Short mmCIF file of the C-alpha atoms (twelve columns), coordinates in Angstrom:
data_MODEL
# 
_entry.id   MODEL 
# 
loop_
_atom_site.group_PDB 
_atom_site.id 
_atom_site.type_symbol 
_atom_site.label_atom_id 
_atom_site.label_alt_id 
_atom_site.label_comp_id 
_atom_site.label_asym_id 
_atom_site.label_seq_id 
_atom_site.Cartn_x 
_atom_site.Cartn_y 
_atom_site.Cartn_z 
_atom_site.pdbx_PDB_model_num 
ATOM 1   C CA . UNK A 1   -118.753 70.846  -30.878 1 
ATOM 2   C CA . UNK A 2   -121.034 72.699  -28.092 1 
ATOM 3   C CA . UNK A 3   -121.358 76.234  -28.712 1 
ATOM 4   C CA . UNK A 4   -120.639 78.382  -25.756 1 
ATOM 5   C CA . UNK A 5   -123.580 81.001  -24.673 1 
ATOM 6   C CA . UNK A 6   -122.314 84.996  -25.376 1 
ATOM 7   C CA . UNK A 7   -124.032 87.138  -22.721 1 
ATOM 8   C CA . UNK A 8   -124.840 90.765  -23.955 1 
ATOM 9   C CA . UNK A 9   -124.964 93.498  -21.168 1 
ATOM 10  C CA . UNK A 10  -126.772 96.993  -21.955 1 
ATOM 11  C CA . UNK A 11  -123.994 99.791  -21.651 1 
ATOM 12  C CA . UNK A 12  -125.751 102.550 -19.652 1 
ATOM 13  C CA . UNK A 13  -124.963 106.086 -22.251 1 
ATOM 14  C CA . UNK A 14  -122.518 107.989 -20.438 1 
ATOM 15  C CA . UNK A 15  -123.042 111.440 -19.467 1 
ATOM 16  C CA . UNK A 16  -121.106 113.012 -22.123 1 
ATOM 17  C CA . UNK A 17  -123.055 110.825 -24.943 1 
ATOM 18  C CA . UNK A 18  -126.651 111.676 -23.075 1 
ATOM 19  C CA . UNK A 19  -125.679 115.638 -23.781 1 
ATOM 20  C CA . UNK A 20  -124.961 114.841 -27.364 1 
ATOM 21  C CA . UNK A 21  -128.967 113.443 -27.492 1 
ATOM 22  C CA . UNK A 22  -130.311 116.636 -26.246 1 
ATOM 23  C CA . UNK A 23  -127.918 119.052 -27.279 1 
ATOM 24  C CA . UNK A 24  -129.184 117.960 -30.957 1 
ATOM 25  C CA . UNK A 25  -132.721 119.087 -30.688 1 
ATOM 26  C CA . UNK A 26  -131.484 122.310 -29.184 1 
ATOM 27  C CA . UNK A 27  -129.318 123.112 -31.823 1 
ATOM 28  C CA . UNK A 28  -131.677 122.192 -34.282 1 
ATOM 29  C CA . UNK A 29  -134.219 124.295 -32.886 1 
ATOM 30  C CA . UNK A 30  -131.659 127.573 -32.636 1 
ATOM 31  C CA . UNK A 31  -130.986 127.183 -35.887 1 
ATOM 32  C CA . UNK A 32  -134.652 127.242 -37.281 1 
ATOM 33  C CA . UNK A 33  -135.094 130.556 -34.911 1 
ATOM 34  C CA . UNK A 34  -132.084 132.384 -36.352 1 
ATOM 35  C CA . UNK A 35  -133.317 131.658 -39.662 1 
ATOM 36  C CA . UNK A 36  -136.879 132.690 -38.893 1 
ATOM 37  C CA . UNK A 37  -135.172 135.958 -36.877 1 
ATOM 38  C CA . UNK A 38  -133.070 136.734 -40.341 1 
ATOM 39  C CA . UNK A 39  -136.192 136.675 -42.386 1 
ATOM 40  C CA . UNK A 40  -138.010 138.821 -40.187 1 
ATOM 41  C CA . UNK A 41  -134.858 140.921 -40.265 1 
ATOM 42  C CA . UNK A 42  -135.090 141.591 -44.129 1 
ATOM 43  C CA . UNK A 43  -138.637 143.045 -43.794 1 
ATOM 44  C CA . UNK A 44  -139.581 146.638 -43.582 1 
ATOM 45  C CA . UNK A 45  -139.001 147.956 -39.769 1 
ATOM 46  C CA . UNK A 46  -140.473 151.266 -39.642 1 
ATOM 47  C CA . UNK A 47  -144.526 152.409 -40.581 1 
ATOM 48  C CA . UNK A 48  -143.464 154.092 -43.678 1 
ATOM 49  C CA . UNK A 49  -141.675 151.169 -44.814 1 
ATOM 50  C CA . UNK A 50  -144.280 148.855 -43.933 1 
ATOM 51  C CA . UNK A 51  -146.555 151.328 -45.722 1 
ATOM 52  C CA . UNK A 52  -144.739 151.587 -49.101 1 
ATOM 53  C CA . UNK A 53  -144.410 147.581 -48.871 1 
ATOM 54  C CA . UNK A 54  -148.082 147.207 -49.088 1 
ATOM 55  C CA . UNK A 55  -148.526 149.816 -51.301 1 
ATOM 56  C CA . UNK A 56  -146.628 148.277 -53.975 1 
ATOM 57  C CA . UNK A 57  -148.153 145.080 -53.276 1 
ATOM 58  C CA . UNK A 58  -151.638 146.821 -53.972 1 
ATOM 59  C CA . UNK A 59  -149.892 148.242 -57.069 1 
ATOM 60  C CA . UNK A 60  -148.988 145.044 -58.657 1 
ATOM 61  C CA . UNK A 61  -152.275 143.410 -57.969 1 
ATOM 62  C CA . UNK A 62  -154.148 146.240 -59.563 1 
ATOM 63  C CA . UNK A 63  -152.339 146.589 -62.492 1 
ATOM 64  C CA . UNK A 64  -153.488 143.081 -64.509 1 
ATOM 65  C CA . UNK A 65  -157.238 144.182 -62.640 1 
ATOM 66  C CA . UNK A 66  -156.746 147.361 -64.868 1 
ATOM 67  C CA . UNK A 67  -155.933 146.051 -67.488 1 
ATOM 68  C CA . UNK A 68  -158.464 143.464 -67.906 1 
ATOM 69  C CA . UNK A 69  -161.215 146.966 -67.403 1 
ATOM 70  C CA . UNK A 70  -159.081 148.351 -70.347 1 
ATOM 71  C CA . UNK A 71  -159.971 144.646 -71.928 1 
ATOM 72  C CA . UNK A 72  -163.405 144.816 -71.517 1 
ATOM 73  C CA . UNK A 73  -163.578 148.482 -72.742 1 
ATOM 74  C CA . UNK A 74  -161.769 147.377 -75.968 1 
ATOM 75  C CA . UNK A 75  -164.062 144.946 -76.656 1 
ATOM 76  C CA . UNK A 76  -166.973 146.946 -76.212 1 
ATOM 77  C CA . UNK A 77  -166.076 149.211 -78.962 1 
ATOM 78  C CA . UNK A 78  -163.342 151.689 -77.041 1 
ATOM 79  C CA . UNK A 79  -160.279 150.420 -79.809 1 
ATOM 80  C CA . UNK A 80  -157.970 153.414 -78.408 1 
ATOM 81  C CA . UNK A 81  -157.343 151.180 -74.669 1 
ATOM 82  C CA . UNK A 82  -155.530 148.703 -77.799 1 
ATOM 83  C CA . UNK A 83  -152.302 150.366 -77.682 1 
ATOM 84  C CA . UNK A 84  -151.728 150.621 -73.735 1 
ATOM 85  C CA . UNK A 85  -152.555 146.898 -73.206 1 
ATOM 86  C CA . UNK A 86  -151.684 144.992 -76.176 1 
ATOM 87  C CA . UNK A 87  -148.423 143.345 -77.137 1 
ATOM 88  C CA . UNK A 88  -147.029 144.328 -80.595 1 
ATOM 89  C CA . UNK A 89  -146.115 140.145 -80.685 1 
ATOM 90  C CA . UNK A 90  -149.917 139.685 -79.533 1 
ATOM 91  C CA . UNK A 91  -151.007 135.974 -80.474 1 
ATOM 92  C CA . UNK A 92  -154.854 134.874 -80.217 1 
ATOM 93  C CA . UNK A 93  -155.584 131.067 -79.464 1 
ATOM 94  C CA . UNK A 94  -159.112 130.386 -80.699 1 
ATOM 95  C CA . UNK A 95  -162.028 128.135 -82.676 1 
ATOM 96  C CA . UNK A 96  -163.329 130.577 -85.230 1 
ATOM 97  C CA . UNK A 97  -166.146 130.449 -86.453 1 
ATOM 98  C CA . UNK A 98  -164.910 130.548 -90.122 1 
ATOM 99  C CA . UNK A 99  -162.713 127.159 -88.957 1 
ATOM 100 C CA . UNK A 100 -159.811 128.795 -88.299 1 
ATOM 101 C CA . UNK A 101 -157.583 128.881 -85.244 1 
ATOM 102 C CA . UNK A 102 -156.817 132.382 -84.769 1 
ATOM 103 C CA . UNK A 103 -153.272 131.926 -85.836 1 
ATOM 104 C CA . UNK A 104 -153.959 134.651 -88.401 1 
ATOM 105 C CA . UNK A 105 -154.765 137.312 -85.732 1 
ATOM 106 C CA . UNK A 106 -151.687 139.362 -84.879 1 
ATOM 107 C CA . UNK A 107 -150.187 142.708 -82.784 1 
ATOM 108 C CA . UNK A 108 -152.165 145.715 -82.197 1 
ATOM 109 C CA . UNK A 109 -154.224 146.220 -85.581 1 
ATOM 110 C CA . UNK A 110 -155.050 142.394 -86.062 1 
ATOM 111 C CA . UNK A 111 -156.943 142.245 -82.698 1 
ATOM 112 C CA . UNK A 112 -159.000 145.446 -83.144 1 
ATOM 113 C CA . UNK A 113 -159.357 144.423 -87.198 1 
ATOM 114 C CA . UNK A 114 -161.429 140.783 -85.100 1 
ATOM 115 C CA . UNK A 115 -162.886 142.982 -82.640 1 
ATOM 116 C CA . UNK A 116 -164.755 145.487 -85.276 1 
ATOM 117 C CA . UNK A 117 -166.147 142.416 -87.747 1 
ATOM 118 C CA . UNK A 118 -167.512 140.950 -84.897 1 
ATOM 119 C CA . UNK A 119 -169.034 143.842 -83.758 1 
ATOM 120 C CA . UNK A 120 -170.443 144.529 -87.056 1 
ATOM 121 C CA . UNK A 121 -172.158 141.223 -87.041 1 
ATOM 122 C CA . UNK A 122 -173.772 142.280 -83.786 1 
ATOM 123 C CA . UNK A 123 -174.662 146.196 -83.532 1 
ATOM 124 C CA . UNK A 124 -174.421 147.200 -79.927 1 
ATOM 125 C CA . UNK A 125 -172.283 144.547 -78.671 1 
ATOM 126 C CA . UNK A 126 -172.024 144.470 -75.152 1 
ATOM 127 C CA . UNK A 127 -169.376 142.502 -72.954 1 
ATOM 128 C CA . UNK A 128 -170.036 142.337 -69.417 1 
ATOM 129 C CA . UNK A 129 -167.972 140.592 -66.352 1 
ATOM 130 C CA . UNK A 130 -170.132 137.493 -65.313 1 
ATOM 131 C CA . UNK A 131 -167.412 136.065 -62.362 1 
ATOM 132 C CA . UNK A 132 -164.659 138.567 -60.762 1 
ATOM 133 C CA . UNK A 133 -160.935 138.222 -62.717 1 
ATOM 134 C CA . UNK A 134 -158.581 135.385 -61.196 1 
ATOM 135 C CA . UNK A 135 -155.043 136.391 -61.301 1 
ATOM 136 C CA . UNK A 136 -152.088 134.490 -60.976 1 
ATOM 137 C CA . UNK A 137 -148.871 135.551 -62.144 1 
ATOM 138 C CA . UNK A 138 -148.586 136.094 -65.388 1 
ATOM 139 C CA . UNK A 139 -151.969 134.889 -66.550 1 
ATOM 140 C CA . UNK A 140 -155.649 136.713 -65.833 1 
ATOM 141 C CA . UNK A 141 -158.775 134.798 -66.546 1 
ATOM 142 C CA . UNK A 142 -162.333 136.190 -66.496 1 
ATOM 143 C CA . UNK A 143 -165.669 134.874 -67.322 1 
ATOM 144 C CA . UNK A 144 -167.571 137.327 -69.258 1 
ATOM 145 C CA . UNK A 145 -171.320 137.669 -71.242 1 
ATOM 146 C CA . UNK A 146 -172.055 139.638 -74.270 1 
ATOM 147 C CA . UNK A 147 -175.414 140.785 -75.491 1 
ATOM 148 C CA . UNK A 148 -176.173 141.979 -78.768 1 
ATOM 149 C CA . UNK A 149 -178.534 142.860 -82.243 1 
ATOM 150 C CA . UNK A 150 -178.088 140.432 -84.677 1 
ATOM 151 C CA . UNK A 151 -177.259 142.991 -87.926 1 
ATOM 152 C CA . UNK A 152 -177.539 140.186 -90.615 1 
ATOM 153 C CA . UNK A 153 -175.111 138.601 -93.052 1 
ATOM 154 C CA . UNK A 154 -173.775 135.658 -90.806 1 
ATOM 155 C CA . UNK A 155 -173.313 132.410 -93.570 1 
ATOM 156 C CA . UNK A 156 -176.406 129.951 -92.732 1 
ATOM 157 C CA . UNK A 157 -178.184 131.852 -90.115 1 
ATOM 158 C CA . UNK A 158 -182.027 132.047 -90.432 1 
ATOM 159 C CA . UNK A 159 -182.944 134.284 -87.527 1 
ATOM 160 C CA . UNK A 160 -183.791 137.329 -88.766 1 
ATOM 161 C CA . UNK A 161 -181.771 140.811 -88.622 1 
ATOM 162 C CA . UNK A 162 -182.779 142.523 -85.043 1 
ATOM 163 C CA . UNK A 163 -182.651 139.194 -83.050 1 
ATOM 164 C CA . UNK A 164 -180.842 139.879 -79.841 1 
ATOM 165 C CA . UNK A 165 -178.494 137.313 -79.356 1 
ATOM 166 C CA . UNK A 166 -176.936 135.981 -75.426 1 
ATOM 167 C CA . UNK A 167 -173.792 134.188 -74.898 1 
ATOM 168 C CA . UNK A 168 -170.798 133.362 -72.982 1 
ATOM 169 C CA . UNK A 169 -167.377 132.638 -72.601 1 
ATOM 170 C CA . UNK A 170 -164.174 133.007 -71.420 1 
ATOM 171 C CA . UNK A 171 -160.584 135.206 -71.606 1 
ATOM 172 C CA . UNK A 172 -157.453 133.327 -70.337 1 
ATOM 173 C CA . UNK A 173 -154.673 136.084 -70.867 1 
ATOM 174 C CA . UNK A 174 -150.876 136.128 -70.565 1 
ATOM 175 C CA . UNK A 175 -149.069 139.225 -69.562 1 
ATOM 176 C CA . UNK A 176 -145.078 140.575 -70.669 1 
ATOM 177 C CA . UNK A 177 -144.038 143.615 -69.751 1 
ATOM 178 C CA . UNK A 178 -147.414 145.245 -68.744 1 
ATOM 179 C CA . UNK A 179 -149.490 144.404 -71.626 1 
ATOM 180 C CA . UNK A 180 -151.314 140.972 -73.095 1 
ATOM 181 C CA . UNK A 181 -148.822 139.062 -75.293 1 
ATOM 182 C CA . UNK A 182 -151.111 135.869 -75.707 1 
ATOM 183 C CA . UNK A 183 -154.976 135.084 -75.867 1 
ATOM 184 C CA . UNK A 184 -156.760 131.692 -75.382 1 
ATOM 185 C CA . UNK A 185 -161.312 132.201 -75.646 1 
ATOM 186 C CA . UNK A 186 -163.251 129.895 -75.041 1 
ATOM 187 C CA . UNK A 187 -166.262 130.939 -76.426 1 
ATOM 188 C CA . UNK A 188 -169.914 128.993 -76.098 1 
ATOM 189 C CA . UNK A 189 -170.718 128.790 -79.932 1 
ATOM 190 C CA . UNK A 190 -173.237 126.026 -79.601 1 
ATOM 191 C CA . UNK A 191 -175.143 128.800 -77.840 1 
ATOM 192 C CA . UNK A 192 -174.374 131.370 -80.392 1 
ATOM 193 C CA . UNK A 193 -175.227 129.273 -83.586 1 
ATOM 194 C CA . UNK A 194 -178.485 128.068 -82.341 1 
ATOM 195 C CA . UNK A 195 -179.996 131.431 -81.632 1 
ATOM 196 C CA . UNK A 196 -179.202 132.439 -84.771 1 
ATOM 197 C CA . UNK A 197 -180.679 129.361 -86.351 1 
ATOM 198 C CA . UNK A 198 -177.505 128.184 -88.190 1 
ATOM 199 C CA . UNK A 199 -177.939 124.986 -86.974 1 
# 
């Protein structure tokens, strides 16, 4: 049986199916500038609007910044910023140094109850803001060093009362509401125990 040869020919596109190709893209394109034109629409049109925009912007990015000063001043002895900033739920996330995980350490009282027997350990305790806050969110972090007079008493330790201890860390914080509601520190306790000689 002999096969007989089919011959293709190319059907030039017709006017009317040539439009459809462009017309396409066009629409395509209208449609991304209508929705660009109806987000534009939404934001503030006059100065003062524009003005109060950006102020509240500022506003809300200020407020965790705040905070974490109100932070810092708590832990450097000011207990009365506790209230304003901390979570009645308040949970702390951290390697003691007494082996626990800070599970124990709840609302209000429980943080300032850490704060001052830490502070006793180390008269003069001071925390200071090594890098600038990040912010995202819900969460602040900041990288902080404290400086401080040994007073005596920590389990092990052989440097003597009046040693001036250095170390660092850092606060990851999350905020609800306005105020901290959970606390992860990282904390550099190899640091810590070795100037104080309780290795």
């Amino acid at each position: 049986m002999t096969a007989t040869p089919t011959t293709y020919t190319a059907t030039p596109a017709t006017p009317r199916r040539h439009r459809a190709r462009l017309l396409v893209p066009a629409a395509i394109a209208v449609l991304a500038f209508t929705a660009t034109t109806a987000a534009a629409d939404t934001s503030p049109t006059t100065a003062a609007e524009r003005t109060a925009t950006a102020h509240d912007r500022r506003a809300a990015e200020q407020k965790p910044k705040a905070m974490l000063d109100a932070w810092l001043r708590l832990w450097n002895g000011d207990f009365a910023q506790a209230p304003g900033i901390i979570s009645p739920g308040f949970r702390v996330h951290a390697a003691l140094l007494d082996g626990g995980d800070g599970s124990s350490i709840r609302g209000v009282d429980g943080l300032v109850a850490w704060i001052g027997q830490t502070r006793a350990a180390f008269r003069d305790l001071r925390f200071t803001i090594e890098v600038p806050p990040l912010v995202d969110g819900r969460y602040a972090s900041v990288r902080w060093t404290a400086t401080g007079t040994y007073a005596g008493g920590f389990p092990g330790a052989k440097a003597q009362p009046g040693t001036v201890v250095t170390f660092t860390g850092t606060d990851t914080l999350r905020m609800r509401d306005g105020k901290f509601a959970e606390y992860w520190v990282n904390t550099d306790t190899l640091s810590l125990l070795t100037q104080l000689q309780a290795l």
